[in-house]
Structures are given as structure tokens and as C-alpha cells.
């Protein structure tokens, strides 16, 4: 199960990178959730929620909203994929033209071979400084 779960999440990252809305929505359950720290810089800059609920909300964010802020040169460096049963932890660093990279950790919970919940952990203060150029409040 752990090996299969890891492969599901790795394939999901390929869908995210494609920005293809149909490929993205195909990896999530209908009632999927994506939880990030409240007030994080990406959500603030895009006027997006930090807690997205539903396949369509997540699809819209990844396919449409995210590219508006991180328009080019987006690179994700994976530091580890750790799977235990239906849970997969992904440690990664994202760099883009806008930012110098913010280290984060994501935990994916799978259900019936699809992503049901993502919990995102990041350095919110550093992310705010990279996007807005000022200290976080």
C-alpha cells in the first residue's frame, strides 16, 4: 500500500505541473480539502482561501490562480517522499521568478486511490517577505 500511495502522489505532482485542469481534478476526491496556514502570503496575494474544500476549488487554484503569482521558472525540488499506508509526506522546496524558494512540507491523505486531504506546512513569515517585501504581521 505505501509504495502505491507514494506513486499516486508522485503522479499527482506531474498533474499539478501540467496546469491542466482536467488532469488536476482527476487526482482528487470530490470532497477533497487542501489546508494551508491561515494568512499565508500566496493565499493573501491571490485573495484565495487558505482552506480549499472540493475538487473544483483546488483545481481552480492550481490551474488558474497559482500561475498568476508564480508566472514562470517554477521549479520544485523534492527532498523526500515518505509513505505509510494511505498517508504520504512530501518535503520540497519551490523556487520561481518571484521567490527565492520557501521550504515546505505537505501531507497527503489518500482515499480510494485519490487525494482526499492535503495539509501544507511552510515558513509563512519568509513567504510573506518574499512576496510582499516586508515583515509579516
PDB file of C-alpha atoms in Angstrom:
ATOM      1  CA  UNK A   1       0.000   0.000   0.000  1.00  0.00           C
ATOM      2  CA  UNK A   2       2.758   2.502   0.903  1.00  0.00           C
ATOM      3  CA  UNK A   3       4.534   2.066  -2.448  1.00  0.00           C
ATOM      4  CA  UNK A   4       1.252   2.531  -4.335  1.00  0.00           C
ATOM      5  CA  UNK A   5       0.370   5.620  -2.244  1.00  0.00           C
ATOM      6  CA  UNK A   6       3.740   7.177  -2.979  1.00  0.00           C
ATOM      7  CA  UNK A   7       3.269   6.573  -6.733  1.00  0.00           C
ATOM      8  CA  UNK A   8      -0.202   8.176  -6.630  1.00  0.00           C
ATOM      9  CA  UNK A   9       1.192  11.353  -5.046  1.00  0.00           C
ATOM     10  CA  UNK A  10       4.182  11.494  -7.397  1.00  0.00           C
ATOM     11  CA  UNK A  11       1.793  11.240 -10.360  1.00  0.00           C
ATOM     12  CA  UNK A  12      -0.342  13.984  -8.820  1.00  0.00           C
ATOM     13  CA  UNK A  13       2.671  16.339  -8.839  1.00  0.00           C
ATOM     14  CA  UNK A  14       3.008  15.728 -12.575  1.00  0.00           C
ATOM     15  CA  UNK A  15      -0.641  16.732 -12.987  1.00  0.00           C
ATOM     16  CA  UNK A  16      -0.090  19.889 -10.877  1.00  0.00           C
ATOM     17  CA  UNK A  17       2.909  20.881 -13.034  1.00  0.00           C
ATOM     18  CA  UNK A  18       0.848  20.499 -16.212  1.00  0.00           C
ATOM     19  CA  UNK A  19      -1.666  23.157 -15.067  1.00  0.00           C
ATOM     20  CA  UNK A  20      -4.202  21.058 -16.998  1.00  0.00           C
ATOM     21  CA  UNK A  21      -7.466  21.464 -15.064  1.00  0.00           C
ATOM     22  CA  UNK A  22      -8.845  18.059 -16.074  1.00  0.00           C
ATOM     23  CA  UNK A  23      -5.647  16.206 -15.098  1.00  0.00           C
ATOM     24  CA  UNK A  24      -5.563  18.050 -11.774  1.00  0.00           C
ATOM     25  CA  UNK A  25      -9.166  17.353 -10.837  1.00  0.00           C
ATOM     26  CA  UNK A  26      -8.739  13.681 -11.741  1.00  0.00           C
ATOM     27  CA  UNK A  27      -6.367  13.122  -8.777  1.00  0.00           C
ATOM     28  CA  UNK A  28      -8.730  14.451  -6.067  1.00  0.00           C
ATOM     29  CA  UNK A  29     -11.843  13.101  -4.400  1.00  0.00           C
ATOM     30  CA  UNK A  30     -14.990  15.168  -4.929  1.00  0.00           C
ATOM     31  CA  UNK A  31     -14.870  16.412  -1.315  1.00  0.00           C
ATOM     32  CA  UNK A  32     -11.078  16.874  -1.133  1.00  0.00           C
ATOM     33  CA  UNK A  33      -9.559  19.512   1.141  1.00  0.00           C
ATOM     34  CA  UNK A  34      -6.287  21.461   0.908  1.00  0.00           C
ATOM     35  CA  UNK A  35      -5.323  23.147   4.174  1.00  0.00           C
ATOM     36  CA  UNK A  36      -2.504  25.709   4.354  1.00  0.00           C
ATOM     37  CA  UNK A  37      -1.590  28.093   7.178  1.00  0.00           C
ATOM     38  CA  UNK A  38      -4.138  30.872   7.603  1.00  0.00           C
ATOM     39  CA  UNK A  39      -2.896  34.189   6.193  1.00  0.00           C
ATOM     40  CA  UNK A  40      -0.078  32.646   4.131  1.00  0.00           C
ATOM     41  CA  UNK A  41       1.386  35.001   1.533  1.00  0.00           C
ATOM     42  CA  UNK A  42       0.225  33.056  -1.535  1.00  0.00           C
ATOM     43  CA  UNK A  43      -3.398  32.994  -0.383  1.00  0.00           C
ATOM     44  CA  UNK A  44      -3.211  36.641   0.676  1.00  0.00           C
ATOM     45  CA  UNK A  45      -1.693  37.853  -2.604  1.00  0.00           C
ATOM     46  CA  UNK A  46      -4.215  35.892  -4.674  1.00  0.00           C
ATOM     47  CA  UNK A  47      -7.142  36.677  -2.350  1.00  0.00           C
ATOM     48  CA  UNK A  48      -7.671  32.929  -2.131  1.00  0.00           C
ATOM     49  CA  UNK A  49      -8.732  30.877   0.873  1.00  0.00           C
ATOM     50  CA  UNK A  50      -6.090  29.040   2.896  1.00  0.00           C
ATOM     51  CA  UNK A  51      -8.518  26.129   3.306  1.00  0.00           C
ATOM     52  CA  UNK A  52      -9.920  24.952  -0.012  1.00  0.00           C
ATOM     53  CA  UNK A  53     -12.769  22.454   0.018  1.00  0.00           C
ATOM     54  CA  UNK A  54     -13.838  20.464  -3.013  1.00  0.00           C
ATOM     55  CA  UNK A  55     -12.151  19.160  -6.125  1.00  0.00           C
ATOM     56  CA  UNK A  56     -13.210  22.170  -8.217  1.00  0.00           C
ATOM     57  CA  UNK A  57     -11.817  24.766  -5.782  1.00  0.00           C
ATOM     58  CA  UNK A  58      -8.440  23.013  -5.676  1.00  0.00           C
ATOM     59  CA  UNK A  59      -8.446  22.551  -9.455  1.00  0.00           C
ATOM     60  CA  UNK A  60      -9.126  26.266  -9.987  1.00  0.00           C
ATOM     61  CA  UNK A  61      -6.357  27.291  -7.577  1.00  0.00           C
ATOM     62  CA  UNK A  62      -3.664  25.068  -9.123  1.00  0.00           C
ATOM     63  CA  UNK A  63      -4.655  25.577 -12.785  1.00  0.00           C
ATOM     64  CA  UNK A  64      -5.649  29.262 -12.751  1.00  0.00           C
ATOM     65  CA  UNK A  65      -4.715  31.163  -9.590  1.00  0.00           C
ATOM     66  CA  UNK A  66      -1.243  29.781  -8.829  1.00  0.00           C
ATOM     67  CA  UNK A  67       0.186  30.669 -12.288  1.00  0.00           C
ATOM     68  CA  UNK A  68      -0.920  34.307 -11.814  1.00  0.00           C
ATOM     69  CA  UNK A  69       1.543  34.738  -8.931  1.00  0.00           C
ATOM     70  CA  UNK A  70       4.278  32.306  -9.939  1.00  0.00           C
ATOM     71  CA  UNK A  71       4.218  33.033 -13.664  1.00  0.00           C
ATOM     72  CA  UNK A  72       7.442  31.381 -14.842  1.00  0.00           C
ATOM     73  CA  UNK A  73      10.558  29.480 -13.902  1.00  0.00           C
ATOM     74  CA  UNK A  74       8.693  27.422 -11.305  1.00  0.00           C
ATOM     75  CA  UNK A  75      10.876  24.569 -10.086  1.00  0.00           C
ATOM     76  CA  UNK A  76      10.048  22.084  -7.353  1.00  0.00           C
ATOM     77  CA  UNK A  77      12.934  20.233  -5.726  1.00  0.00           C
ATOM     78  CA  UNK A  78      11.810  17.173  -3.803  1.00  0.00           C
ATOM     79  CA  UNK A  79      13.746  16.321  -0.657  1.00  0.00           C
ATOM     80  CA  UNK A  80      11.690  13.259   0.194  1.00  0.00           C
ATOM     81  CA  UNK A  81       8.536  11.220  -0.296  1.00  0.00           C
ATOM     82  CA  UNK A  82       7.649   9.219   2.807  1.00  0.00           C
ATOM     83  CA  UNK A  83       4.669   6.869   2.721  1.00  0.00           C
ATOM     84  CA  UNK A  84       2.923   4.889   5.423  1.00  0.00           C
ATOM     85  CA  UNK A  85      -0.312   3.259   4.331  1.00  0.00           C
ATOM     86  CA  UNK A  86      -2.645   5.880   2.844  1.00  0.00           C
ATOM     87  CA  UNK A  87      -0.552   8.831   4.112  1.00  0.00           C
ATOM     88  CA  UNK A  88       2.286  10.378   2.110  1.00  0.00           C
ATOM     89  CA  UNK A  89       4.563  13.159   3.361  1.00  0.00           C
ATOM     90  CA  UNK A  90       6.307  15.265   0.708  1.00  0.00           C
ATOM     91  CA  UNK A  91       9.166  17.564   1.649  1.00  0.00           C
ATOM     92  CA  UNK A  92      10.011  20.055  -1.090  1.00  0.00           C
ATOM     93  CA  UNK A  93      11.367  23.470  -1.974  1.00  0.00           C
ATOM     94  CA  UNK A  94       9.701  25.586  -4.646  1.00  0.00           C
ATOM     95  CA  UNK A  95      11.543  28.337  -6.485  1.00  0.00           C
ATOM     96  CA  UNK A  96      10.118  30.770  -9.017  1.00  0.00           C
ATOM     97  CA  UNK A  97      10.899  34.084 -10.648  1.00  0.00           C
ATOM     98  CA  UNK A  98       9.084  35.830  -7.792  1.00  0.00           C
ATOM     99  CA  UNK A  99      10.659  33.936  -4.911  1.00  0.00           C
ATOM    100  CA  UNK A 100      13.963  32.546  -3.767  1.00  0.00           C
ATOM    101  CA  UNK A 101      12.338  29.365  -2.523  1.00  0.00           C
ATOM    102  CA  UNK A 102      10.318  28.532   0.531  1.00  0.00           C
ATOM    103  CA  UNK A 103      10.787  25.155   2.120  1.00  0.00           C
ATOM    104  CA  UNK A 104       7.562  23.373   2.929  1.00  0.00           C
ATOM    105  CA  UNK A 105       6.177  20.019   3.877  1.00  0.00           C
ATOM    106  CA  UNK A 106       2.895  18.569   2.588  1.00  0.00           C
ATOM    107  CA  UNK A 107       0.989  15.618   3.954  1.00  0.00           C
ATOM    108  CA  UNK A 108      -1.340  13.856   1.521  1.00  0.00           C
ATOM    109  CA  UNK A 109      -4.140  11.606   2.763  1.00  0.00           C
ATOM    110  CA  UNK A 110      -5.484   9.190   0.158  1.00  0.00           C
ATOM    111  CA  UNK A 111      -8.897   7.617  -0.160  1.00  0.00           C
ATOM    112  CA  UNK A 112      -9.773   5.001  -2.784  1.00  0.00           C
ATOM    113  CA  UNK A 113      -6.649   5.839  -4.798  1.00  0.00           C
ATOM    114  CA  UNK A 114      -7.326   9.605  -4.889  1.00  0.00           C
ATOM    115  CA  UNK A 115      -6.119  12.535  -2.800  1.00  0.00           C
ATOM    116  CA  UNK A 116      -8.660  13.311  -0.116  1.00  0.00           C
ATOM    117  CA  UNK A 117      -6.797  15.831   2.048  1.00  0.00           C
ATOM    118  CA  UNK A 118      -3.576  17.857   1.827  1.00  0.00           C
ATOM    119  CA  UNK A 119      -2.080  19.612   4.832  1.00  0.00           C
ATOM    120  CA  UNK A 120       0.604  22.147   3.957  1.00  0.00           C
ATOM    121  CA  UNK A 121       3.234  23.424   6.393  1.00  0.00           C
ATOM    122  CA  UNK A 122       5.535  26.313   5.495  1.00  0.00           C
ATOM    123  CA  UNK A 123       7.526  29.224   6.843  1.00  0.00           C
ATOM    124  CA  UNK A 124       4.745  31.801   6.490  1.00  0.00           C
ATOM    125  CA  UNK A 125       6.886  34.756   7.609  1.00  0.00           C
ATOM    126  CA  UNK A 126       9.554  34.103   4.989  1.00  0.00           C
ATOM    127  CA  UNK A 127       6.909  33.560   2.308  1.00  0.00           C
ATOM    128  CA  UNK A 128       5.300  36.908   3.175  1.00  0.00           C
ATOM    129  CA  UNK A 129       8.650  38.720   2.949  1.00  0.00           C
ATOM    130  CA  UNK A 130       9.393  37.119  -0.445  1.00  0.00           C
ATOM    131  CA  UNK A 131       6.060  38.161  -1.936  1.00  0.00           C
ATOM    132  CA  UNK A 132       5.410  41.495  -0.223  1.00  0.00           C
ATOM    133  CA  UNK A 133       8.946  42.575   0.733  1.00  0.00           C
ATOM    134  CA  UNK A 134       8.005  43.472   4.296  1.00  0.00           C
ATOM    135  CA  UNK A 135       7.740  41.809   7.678  1.00  0.00           C
ATOM    136  CA  UNK A 136       4.684  39.657   8.240  1.00  0.00           C
ATOM    137  CA  UNK A 137       2.031  40.939  10.588  1.00  0.00           C
TER     138      UNK A 137
END
